C-alpha cells in the first residue's frame, strides 16, 4: 500500500541526502517534485498544493538552507506534515452510556459498505461487544442476502425487512434495544453524492436513528473526486470519520491523504484484505512513517501478538535453542505466520526494505507449496530430515506435486536455518533460559528467539503497550 | 443519449473551469496552468496531462492560434481523436459467443452483465448468464434477480465452486439450447493478487475449450478511479486479452480521465458506459460527449 508514493519520495529524498547545503531554489524544486509525487498518488490537487506550500514555508522558516545536513530536517518536516494531513491521532471510540452505540455507514456504490459493515461488527465483537447489523440497503439486489451470509459466518445477528430503508433502520434500532445488543451498525445503499433524493433519504435515516458515529466508506483507489464526495456527505450528515477500503492492492491512497484536510475528519478504520478479519484501526502516524519508507513496526508487533499462540511460541523457541527444532515445528511456525494476514502486508510493514524489494512480489503460494512438501513427509522424516534419501525425496515430491529440486531446496534451507540459529544462540544459551523463566505475563514473540534479547537491541518496553 | 445530456447539465452547475477560461482572452502561464489543473482534477493524471499540454502548446504555436477559444477547441479535438481511433464494435462470433466481464471489486461487473442481458434480450437474442462470481456472498442471487427481470436464463454453481466450471457449463448449456450469447460474470479481484489473476486466465482458457468462443473480455472500470485505473488495465491486459472497457458510474461527478492514459499506453477501446442504476442505463461510448464532459464545454454550446 502506498508503494508508489513511497518509492517516489524515497527517490527525491535519496538525492537530497547527497547534498551538503540547500539553497532556497533547491527547496522549491524539491517541493515541486513532492507535489508531483502526491498528484501521481491521487492526492487532491488543492491538498497537494497546500501541502507543498506549507512544507516549503516551514523549510524556509527553519533556515534549513543554512544547515549542514538539511536532508534529515526536510524529511522530518515532511513526516510531521504527512501525519497532520492524515489526521493526527487514531480515532478514540467512546461507547454510548445508553446502549446501543449506533453507527451509520454511507458511501458511493461499490466501495465495500456491506463487507465492511460485517468487518466492523467482527471488530466490535473482538472488543467484547455484542453488535447487531441492520441491512437498510434495499436498493441493490441481494444486498441483504450478502449481509446475512457474511454475518452468519461470524455469528452476528442481522435485522432487515422488505419495507423502506428508514423503517428498517427504526425497527432495527428497537430490535437492538429489545434484544440487548450494545452496538448497532446500519448498512445503507450506495448513493451518488449528487443524487439529491437519496442524499435526503440518508439524512432522514440519520435523523431517525441518531447515530453516535457516522462513517463514510471510501475506496482507496478513488481519484480526485474523493474529496468532493467526502465533502457532500459531510455537509449532509456530519461525518465522524472514514473507513478506507481495498488498501491491499497497489492503491495509491490519495483519497486517504486528502480527505482529512478537506473535511477535517480522520480515517478511523482501514480494510486491508478480503478476509473478514483484514480490518484495523487506522493509525495516521504509523502510516506516515510507512509512506516515508520507515516501516510500521508497531502494527507488525500487534499482528504477531494477535496471531501467535504464546505457549506455542515459547515451546518452539525452547526447541530451537536446544537444537531440537524440526520440520514439524517449522510447519507450525509457518502456519502462524500465515495467520498474521496477507504476506504482502506483513512485508510492507518492515522498515528499511532494500531498494527494489516490492511487497507485491511476495508470492504467498510458495508458503503453500512448502506446507504441501512438509505434510507429504512422515512424522519420522519431519523429525529427522537427515534420513530423507533419494527415494524418499521423489516420493515426497510426487505426494506434494512439486519437483524433486524443490524438496531438496527446502531441506537445504532448513538445514541452513538450523545451523544459523544454533550458531547465533549457543554462547548465550544459559542466560536466555534463565531470563525466559523469570519473565511474567504476556511476552512479545519477537523477543523469544533469544537473538534480540541477547544483544538487547530490541527492548520493546520502551514503546509501552501496543494494544488499542 | 438523453440521460447523459441531463447528467452533463448536472456537472455544468458545479464545474466551470473552461467556461471561465474562455471569457479570459489572455494566453499566459495562468491559462496553461488552469488547463493543467482541470485535466488533473478530471483524473487524467499528471504524466498524461503534461504530455497533452506539451503537444497542445507546440501545435498551437505551429498553427499560430491566437485566441483561448481556438486553443481550447484544438484541445477538445485532440482528446477526441485519441479516443476515436478504436473499433468499438462488440463481437458476437461464436456458437455461442462468450463475453467475460472482469475487474476489481465493486466496479459494477454484475450490474453491467445484467444491463447487457436486458439490452440483448430486447434485441431478441437468446442469452444465458453464467454466475461466475462464486466468491462474494450473494453475488449469484444478485444476478438471479436481474435475470428474472429480463427473462434470461442463469447457470450457477455452489458458493465457492470453481468459476471456470460454472462458465463452461453455461456455454455448453447455451450451445445445446441454441442460445447465441453467454454473459459470464466473474468475482471482483484486485489486479495485484497473482493467484486470482491466474484463476482468470484459467476461466478464459476453459471457456474456450467447449462449444463456445470467448468473443469479448471486457474490463469493467469505475469512473471514480484515480491513477490506479491504469495499473488495473495493465495487469488485467497482461493476464487476459482485453477487448474493451466498460466505464461505469459516469452519472456521478467523476470524469474517468484515466482512460486517456489507458488509450495511449494500452490501446484498449472504451466500448460502453454506465450512466445509472436502471437496467437501461448502459449505452455505447461516444468520444465527443465524453470529452465534453471532461472539459465542461457544454456551457457555450
Short mmCIF file of C-alpha atoms in Angstrom, two decimals, chain A residues 44-363:
data_model
loop_
_atom_site.label_atom_id
_atom_site.label_comp_id
_atom_site.label_asym_id
_atom_site.label_seq_id
_atom_site.Cartn_x
_atom_site.Cartn_y
_atom_site.Cartn_z
CA UNK A 44 -6.30 16.02 -4.40
CA UNK A 45 -4.85 18.89 -6.38
CA UNK A 46 -5.68 21.54 -3.80
CA UNK A 47 -4.41 19.42 -0.94
CA UNK A 48 -1.16 18.73 -2.77
CA UNK A 49 -0.66 22.44 -3.36
CA UNK A 50 -1.43 23.28 0.23
CA UNK A 51 1.00 20.61 1.39
CA UNK A 52 3.69 21.91 -0.92
CA UNK A 53 3.25 25.49 0.31
CA UNK A 54 3.24 24.54 3.95
CA UNK A 55 6.30 22.33 3.83
CA UNK A 56 8.21 24.88 1.75
CA UNK A 57 7.31 27.63 4.20
CA UNK A 58 8.41 25.57 7.19
CA UNK A 59 11.65 24.59 5.48
CA UNK A 60 12.48 28.19 4.72
CA UNK A 61 11.43 29.40 8.16
CA UNK A 62 13.61 26.92 9.97
CA UNK A 63 16.61 28.12 7.96
CA UNK A 64 17.21 24.64 6.62
CA UNK A 65 19.13 26.02 3.71
CA UNK A 66 21.86 27.19 6.05
CA UNK A 67 22.10 23.91 7.96
CA UNK A 68 24.85 21.42 7.31
CA UNK A 69 22.76 18.28 6.93
CA UNK A 70 19.47 19.55 5.64
CA UNK A 71 18.02 16.31 4.24
CA UNK A 72 17.10 14.87 7.63
CA UNK A 73 15.33 18.06 8.59
CA UNK A 74 13.37 18.19 5.36
CA UNK A 75 12.27 14.61 5.88
CA UNK A 76 11.24 15.37 9.42
CA UNK A 77 9.12 18.30 8.32
CA UNK A 78 7.52 16.22 5.56
CA UNK A 79 6.81 13.47 8.10
CA UNK A 80 5.20 15.94 10.53
CA UNK A 81 3.03 17.41 7.81
CA UNK A 82 2.09 13.97 6.49
CA UNK A 83 0.86 12.98 9.93
CA UNK A 84 -1.07 16.23 10.11
CA UNK A 85 -2.50 15.62 6.65
CA UNK A 86 -3.53 12.07 7.55
CA UNK A 87 -5.33 13.14 10.67
CA UNK A 88 -3.02 13.06 13.68
CA UNK A 89 -4.29 10.69 16.37
CA UNK A 90 -6.15 7.44 15.81
CA UNK A 91 -9.89 7.59 16.50
CA UNK A 92 -10.78 7.11 20.13
CA UNK A 93 -14.12 5.39 20.05
CA UNK A 94 -16.36 6.19 23.01
CA UNK A 95 -19.32 3.91 23.64
CA UNK A 96 -22.68 5.42 24.42
CA UNK A 97 -23.73 5.31 28.07
CA UNK A 98 -27.14 4.29 26.91
CA UNK A 99 -26.64 1.32 24.58
CA UNK A 100 -26.71 0.63 21.77
CA UNK A 101 -23.92 2.73 20.30
CA UNK A 102 -25.32 3.45 16.87
CA UNK A 103 -23.11 3.51 13.79
CA UNK A 104 -24.25 4.56 10.33
CA UNK A 105 -22.30 3.67 7.19
CA UNK A 106 -22.67 5.67 4.00
CA UNK A 107 -20.88 5.91 0.68
CA UNK A 108 -20.90 5.56 -3.10
CA UNK A 109 -21.80 2.30 -4.85
CA UNK A 110 -19.23 -0.47 -4.82
CA UNK A 111 -16.87 0.92 -2.19
CA UNK A 112 -17.48 -2.04 0.12
CA UNK A 113 -20.07 -0.85 2.63
CA UNK A 114 -21.71 -4.22 3.15
CA UNK A 115 -18.46 -6.13 3.53
CA UNK A 116 -17.09 -3.52 5.88
CA UNK A 117 -20.26 -3.39 7.96
CA UNK A 118 -19.58 -7.03 8.73
CA UNK A 119 -15.86 -6.43 9.28
CA UNK A 120 -16.67 -3.63 11.68
CA UNK A 121 -19.15 -5.87 13.51
CA UNK A 122 -16.48 -8.52 13.82
CA UNK A 123 -14.07 -5.91 15.16
CA UNK A 124 -16.59 -4.84 17.82
CA UNK A 125 -17.09 -8.47 18.73
CA UNK A 126 -13.35 -8.86 19.23
CA UNK A 127 -13.55 -5.86 21.59
CA UNK A 128 -16.05 -7.78 23.70
CA UNK A 129 -19.18 -6.07 22.36
CA UNK A 130 -22.42 -7.57 21.10
CA UNK A 131 -23.15 -5.96 17.76
CA UNK A 132 -26.21 -6.23 15.55
CA UNK A 133 -26.23 -5.44 11.84
CA UNK A 134 -29.11 -3.62 10.21
CA UNK A 135 -29.48 -4.09 6.46
CA UNK A 136 -31.05 -0.93 5.07
CA UNK A 137 -29.72 -1.40 1.54
CA UNK A 138 -32.95 -2.35 -0.19
CA UNK A 139 -31.73 -0.94 -3.50
CA UNK A 140 -29.09 -3.36 -4.69
CA UNK A 141 -30.48 -6.80 -5.45
CA UNK A 142 -29.42 -9.35 -2.83
CA UNK A 143 -27.51 -6.85 -0.69
CA UNK A 144 -29.33 -8.01 2.45
CA UNK A 145 -28.64 -11.62 1.45
CA UNK A 146 -24.95 -10.77 1.24
CA UNK A 147 -25.06 -9.19 4.68
CA UNK A 148 -26.82 -12.20 6.18
CA UNK A 149 -24.44 -14.72 4.61
CA UNK A 150 -21.34 -12.89 5.78
CA UNK A 151 -22.73 -12.23 9.26
CA UNK A 152 -23.89 -15.80 9.83
CA UNK A 153 -20.32 -16.91 9.28
CA UNK A 154 -19.21 -14.96 12.35
CA UNK A 155 -22.39 -15.41 14.35
CA UNK A 156 -23.70 -11.87 14.40
CA UNK A 157 -27.46 -11.20 14.11
CA UNK A 158 -28.86 -9.23 11.19
CA UNK A 159 -32.08 -7.25 11.17
CA UNK A 160 -33.81 -6.36 7.93
CA UNK A 161 -37.26 -6.39 6.37
CA UNK A 162 -38.65 -5.55 2.98
CA UNK A 163 -40.18 -2.16 3.65
CA UNK A 164 -38.39 1.18 3.36
CA UNK A 165 -34.84 2.00 4.44
CA UNK A 166 -35.97 4.47 7.13
CA UNK A 167 -38.43 1.98 8.59
CA UNK A 168 -35.82 -0.77 8.54
CA UNK A 169 -33.44 1.48 10.44
CA UNK A 170 -36.07 2.45 13.01
CA UNK A 171 -37.24 -1.13 13.57
CA UNK A 172 -33.64 -2.30 13.63
CA UNK A 173 -32.97 0.08 16.49
CA UNK A 174 -35.93 -1.23 18.53
CA UNK A 175 -34.76 -4.76 17.76
CA UNK A 176 -31.30 -3.92 19.09
CA UNK A 177 -32.77 -2.47 22.28
CA UNK A 178 -35.17 -5.33 22.90
CA UNK A 179 -32.52 -7.98 22.27
CA UNK A 180 -29.94 -6.16 24.35
CA UNK A 181 -27.29 -5.58 21.69
CA UNK A 182 -24.87 -2.81 22.63
CA UNK A 183 -23.61 -1.80 19.17
CA UNK A 184 -25.78 -1.26 16.09
CA UNK A 185 -24.24 -0.99 12.65
CA UNK A 186 -26.52 0.23 9.90
CA UNK A 187 -25.57 -0.63 6.30
CA UNK A 188 -27.14 1.60 3.66
CA UNK A 189 -27.46 1.57 -0.12
CA UNK A 190 -24.71 3.10 -2.22
CA UNK A 191 -25.61 6.55 -3.45
CA UNK A 192 -24.08 9.28 -5.56
CA UNK A 193 -23.25 12.44 -3.70
CA UNK A 194 -25.09 14.46 -6.37
CA UNK A 195 -28.30 12.44 -6.09
CA UNK A 196 -30.39 14.80 -4.01
CA UNK A 197 -33.25 12.39 -3.31
CA UNK A 198 -31.02 9.65 -1.99
CA UNK A 199 -28.91 12.11 -0.03
CA UNK A 200 -32.06 13.38 1.67
CA UNK A 201 -33.07 9.80 2.36
CA UNK A 202 -29.87 9.04 4.21
CA UNK A 203 -30.30 12.26 6.13
CA UNK A 204 -33.71 11.02 7.23
CA UNK A 205 -32.24 7.67 8.27
CA UNK A 206 -29.69 9.56 10.29
CA UNK A 207 -32.36 11.73 11.93
CA UNK A 208 -34.32 8.62 12.76
CA UNK A 209 -31.63 6.57 14.49
CA UNK A 210 -29.36 9.44 15.62
CA UNK A 211 -26.04 7.65 15.14
CA UNK A 212 -23.20 8.24 17.59
CA UNK A 213 -20.78 7.70 14.74
CA UNK A 214 -21.32 8.22 11.04
CA UNK A 215 -18.60 6.78 8.84
CA UNK A 216 -18.09 7.40 5.16
CA UNK A 217 -16.82 4.27 3.45
CA UNK A 218 -14.35 5.24 0.76
CA UNK A 219 -12.43 3.20 -1.82
CA UNK A 220 -8.64 3.67 -1.63
CA UNK A 221 -8.50 3.66 -5.42
CA UNK A 222 -10.72 6.73 -5.78
CA UNK A 223 -9.24 9.63 -7.70
CA UNK A 224 -9.58 13.39 -7.43
CA UNK A 225 -13.30 13.17 -6.82
CA UNK A 226 -12.84 11.61 -3.37
CA UNK A 227 -12.73 14.91 -1.55
CA UNK A 228 -15.85 16.26 -3.24
CA UNK A 229 -17.69 13.11 -2.31
CA UNK A 230 -16.47 13.35 1.27
CA UNK A 231 -17.48 16.99 1.38
CA UNK A 232 -21.00 16.34 0.09
CA UNK A 233 -21.56 13.54 2.58
CA UNK A 234 -20.12 15.63 5.37
CA UNK A 235 -22.40 18.55 4.52
CA UNK A 236 -25.41 16.30 4.65
CA UNK A 237 -24.56 14.01 7.53
CA UNK A 238 -21.71 15.44 9.60
CA UNK A 239 -19.22 12.60 9.40
CA UNK A 240 -17.19 11.38 12.34
CA UNK A 241 -14.60 9.67 10.25
CA UNK A 242 -13.94 7.44 7.30
CA UNK A 243 -13.37 3.77 6.62
CA UNK A 244 -10.91 3.30 3.80
CA UNK A 245 -11.26 0.07 1.84
CA UNK A 246 -9.26 -2.02 -0.66
CA UNK A 247 -5.94 -0.88 0.75
CA UNK A 248 -4.47 -4.28 -0.05
CA UNK A 249 -3.95 -3.58 -3.73
CA UNK A 250 -1.37 -1.22 -5.13
CA UNK A 251 -3.71 1.66 -4.49
CA UNK A 252 -2.06 4.98 -4.04
CA UNK A 253 -4.40 6.01 -1.30
CA UNK A 254 -4.53 9.67 -2.24
CA UNK A 255 -8.11 9.72 -1.05
CA UNK A 256 -6.88 8.84 2.42
CA UNK A 257 -4.29 11.54 2.26
CA UNK A 258 -6.69 14.23 1.08
CA UNK A 259 -9.97 13.66 2.82
CA UNK A 260 -8.90 14.75 6.27
CA UNK A 261 -7.55 18.06 5.05
CA UNK A 262 -10.75 18.84 3.21
CA UNK A 263 -13.44 17.67 5.61
CA UNK A 264 -11.40 17.70 8.81
CA UNK A 265 -12.39 14.15 9.72
CA UNK A 266 -9.85 11.38 10.20
CA UNK A 267 -9.67 7.90 8.72
CA UNK A 268 -10.96 5.69 11.53
CA UNK A 269 -10.53 2.21 10.10
CA UNK A 270 -8.80 0.59 7.17
CA UNK A 271 -9.71 -2.59 5.33
CA UNK A 272 -6.62 -4.42 4.15
CA UNK A 273 -7.80 -7.68 2.61
CA UNK A 274 -10.69 -9.83 1.53
CA UNK A 275 -10.99 -11.81 4.73
CA UNK A 276 -13.36 -10.56 7.43
CA UNK A 277 -10.51 -10.10 9.90
CA UNK A 278 -8.45 -7.99 7.50
CA UNK A 279 -9.59 -4.79 9.14
CA UNK A 280 -7.78 -2.50 11.53
CA UNK A 281 -7.89 0.76 13.44
CA UNK A 282 -6.15 3.38 11.35
CA UNK A 283 -3.01 4.97 12.83
CA UNK A 284 -2.08 8.11 10.87
CA UNK A 285 1.34 8.45 12.46
CA UNK A 286 2.29 4.90 11.60
CA UNK A 287 1.14 5.29 8.04
CA UNK A 288 3.17 8.46 7.62
CA UNK A 289 6.37 6.68 8.55
CA UNK A 290 5.41 3.85 6.26
CA UNK A 291 4.96 6.23 3.36
CA UNK A 292 8.42 7.59 4.06
CA UNK A 293 9.84 4.07 3.90
CA UNK A 294 10.41 3.76 7.62
CA UNK A 295 8.14 0.74 8.04
CA UNK A 296 5.47 0.12 10.60
CA UNK A 297 6.99 -1.98 13.33
CA UNK A 298 4.25 -1.26 15.84
CA UNK A 299 1.47 -2.76 13.72
CA UNK A 300 3.72 -5.68 12.86
CA UNK A 301 4.21 -6.47 16.53
CA UNK A 302 0.49 -6.17 17.25
CA UNK A 303 -0.30 -8.56 14.47
CA UNK A 304 2.25 -11.03 15.78
CA UNK A 305 0.76 -10.78 19.26
CA UNK A 306 -2.69 -11.49 17.91
CA UNK A 307 -1.70 -14.39 15.69
CA UNK A 308 0.86 -16.26 17.74
CA UNK A 309 -0.08 -18.60 20.48
CA UNK A 310 2.18 -17.58 23.36
CA UNK A 311 2.81 -21.02 24.80
CA UNK A 312 3.29 -22.48 21.37
CA UNK A 313 5.85 -19.82 20.55
CA UNK A 314 7.65 -20.42 23.82
CA UNK A 315 7.81 -24.14 23.15
CA UNK A 316 9.14 -23.58 19.63
CA UNK A 317 11.75 -21.14 20.93
CA UNK A 318 12.91 -23.63 23.54
CA UNK A 319 13.19 -26.33 20.95
CA UNK A 320 15.08 -24.02 18.68
CA UNK A 321 17.55 -23.24 21.42
CA UNK A 322 18.07 -26.85 22.35
CA UNK A 323 18.67 -27.76 18.73
CA UNK A 324 15.59 -29.99 18.60
CA UNK A 325 13.74 -27.75 16.16
CA UNK A 326 12.39 -29.98 13.40
CA UNK A 327 10.31 -29.60 10.27
CA UNK A 328 7.12 -30.13 12.23
CA UNK A 329 7.95 -27.05 14.33
CA UNK A 330 8.86 -25.21 11.18
CA UNK A 331 5.47 -26.02 9.69
CA UNK A 332 3.69 -24.75 12.79
CA UNK A 333 5.63 -21.50 12.76
CA UNK A 334 4.77 -21.03 9.14
CA UNK A 335 1.10 -21.58 9.75
CA UNK A 336 1.16 -18.99 12.50
CA UNK A 337 2.87 -16.55 10.20
CA UNK A 338 0.09 -17.03 7.70
CA UNK A 339 -2.44 -16.14 10.37
CA UNK A 340 -0.95 -12.66 10.58
CA UNK A 341 -2.62 -11.81 7.30
CA UNK A 342 -1.54 -11.49 3.70
CA UNK A 343 2.21 -11.84 3.48
CA UNK A 344 2.48 -8.79 1.23
CA UNK A 345 1.03 -6.65 4.02
CA UNK A 346 3.47 -8.07 6.54
CA UNK A 347 6.47 -7.41 4.33
CA UNK A 348 5.16 -3.93 3.61
CA UNK A 349 5.37 -3.10 7.32
CA UNK A 350 9.01 -3.96 7.64
CA UNK A 351 11.29 -0.99 7.98
CA UNK A 352 14.11 -0.26 5.57
CA UNK A 353 13.25 -2.70 2.84
CA UNK A 354 16.16 -2.88 0.45
CA UNK A 355 15.72 -0.86 -2.74
CA UNK A 356 13.91 -2.89 -5.34
CA UNK A 357 12.10 -5.14 -2.89
CA UNK A 358 8.43 -4.81 -3.62
CA UNK A 359 5.98 -6.35 -1.13
CA UNK A 360 3.65 -7.11 -4.02
CA UNK A 361 6.22 -9.53 -5.42
CA UNK A 362 5.94 -11.72 -2.37
CA UNK A 363 4.39 -14.94 -3.52
#
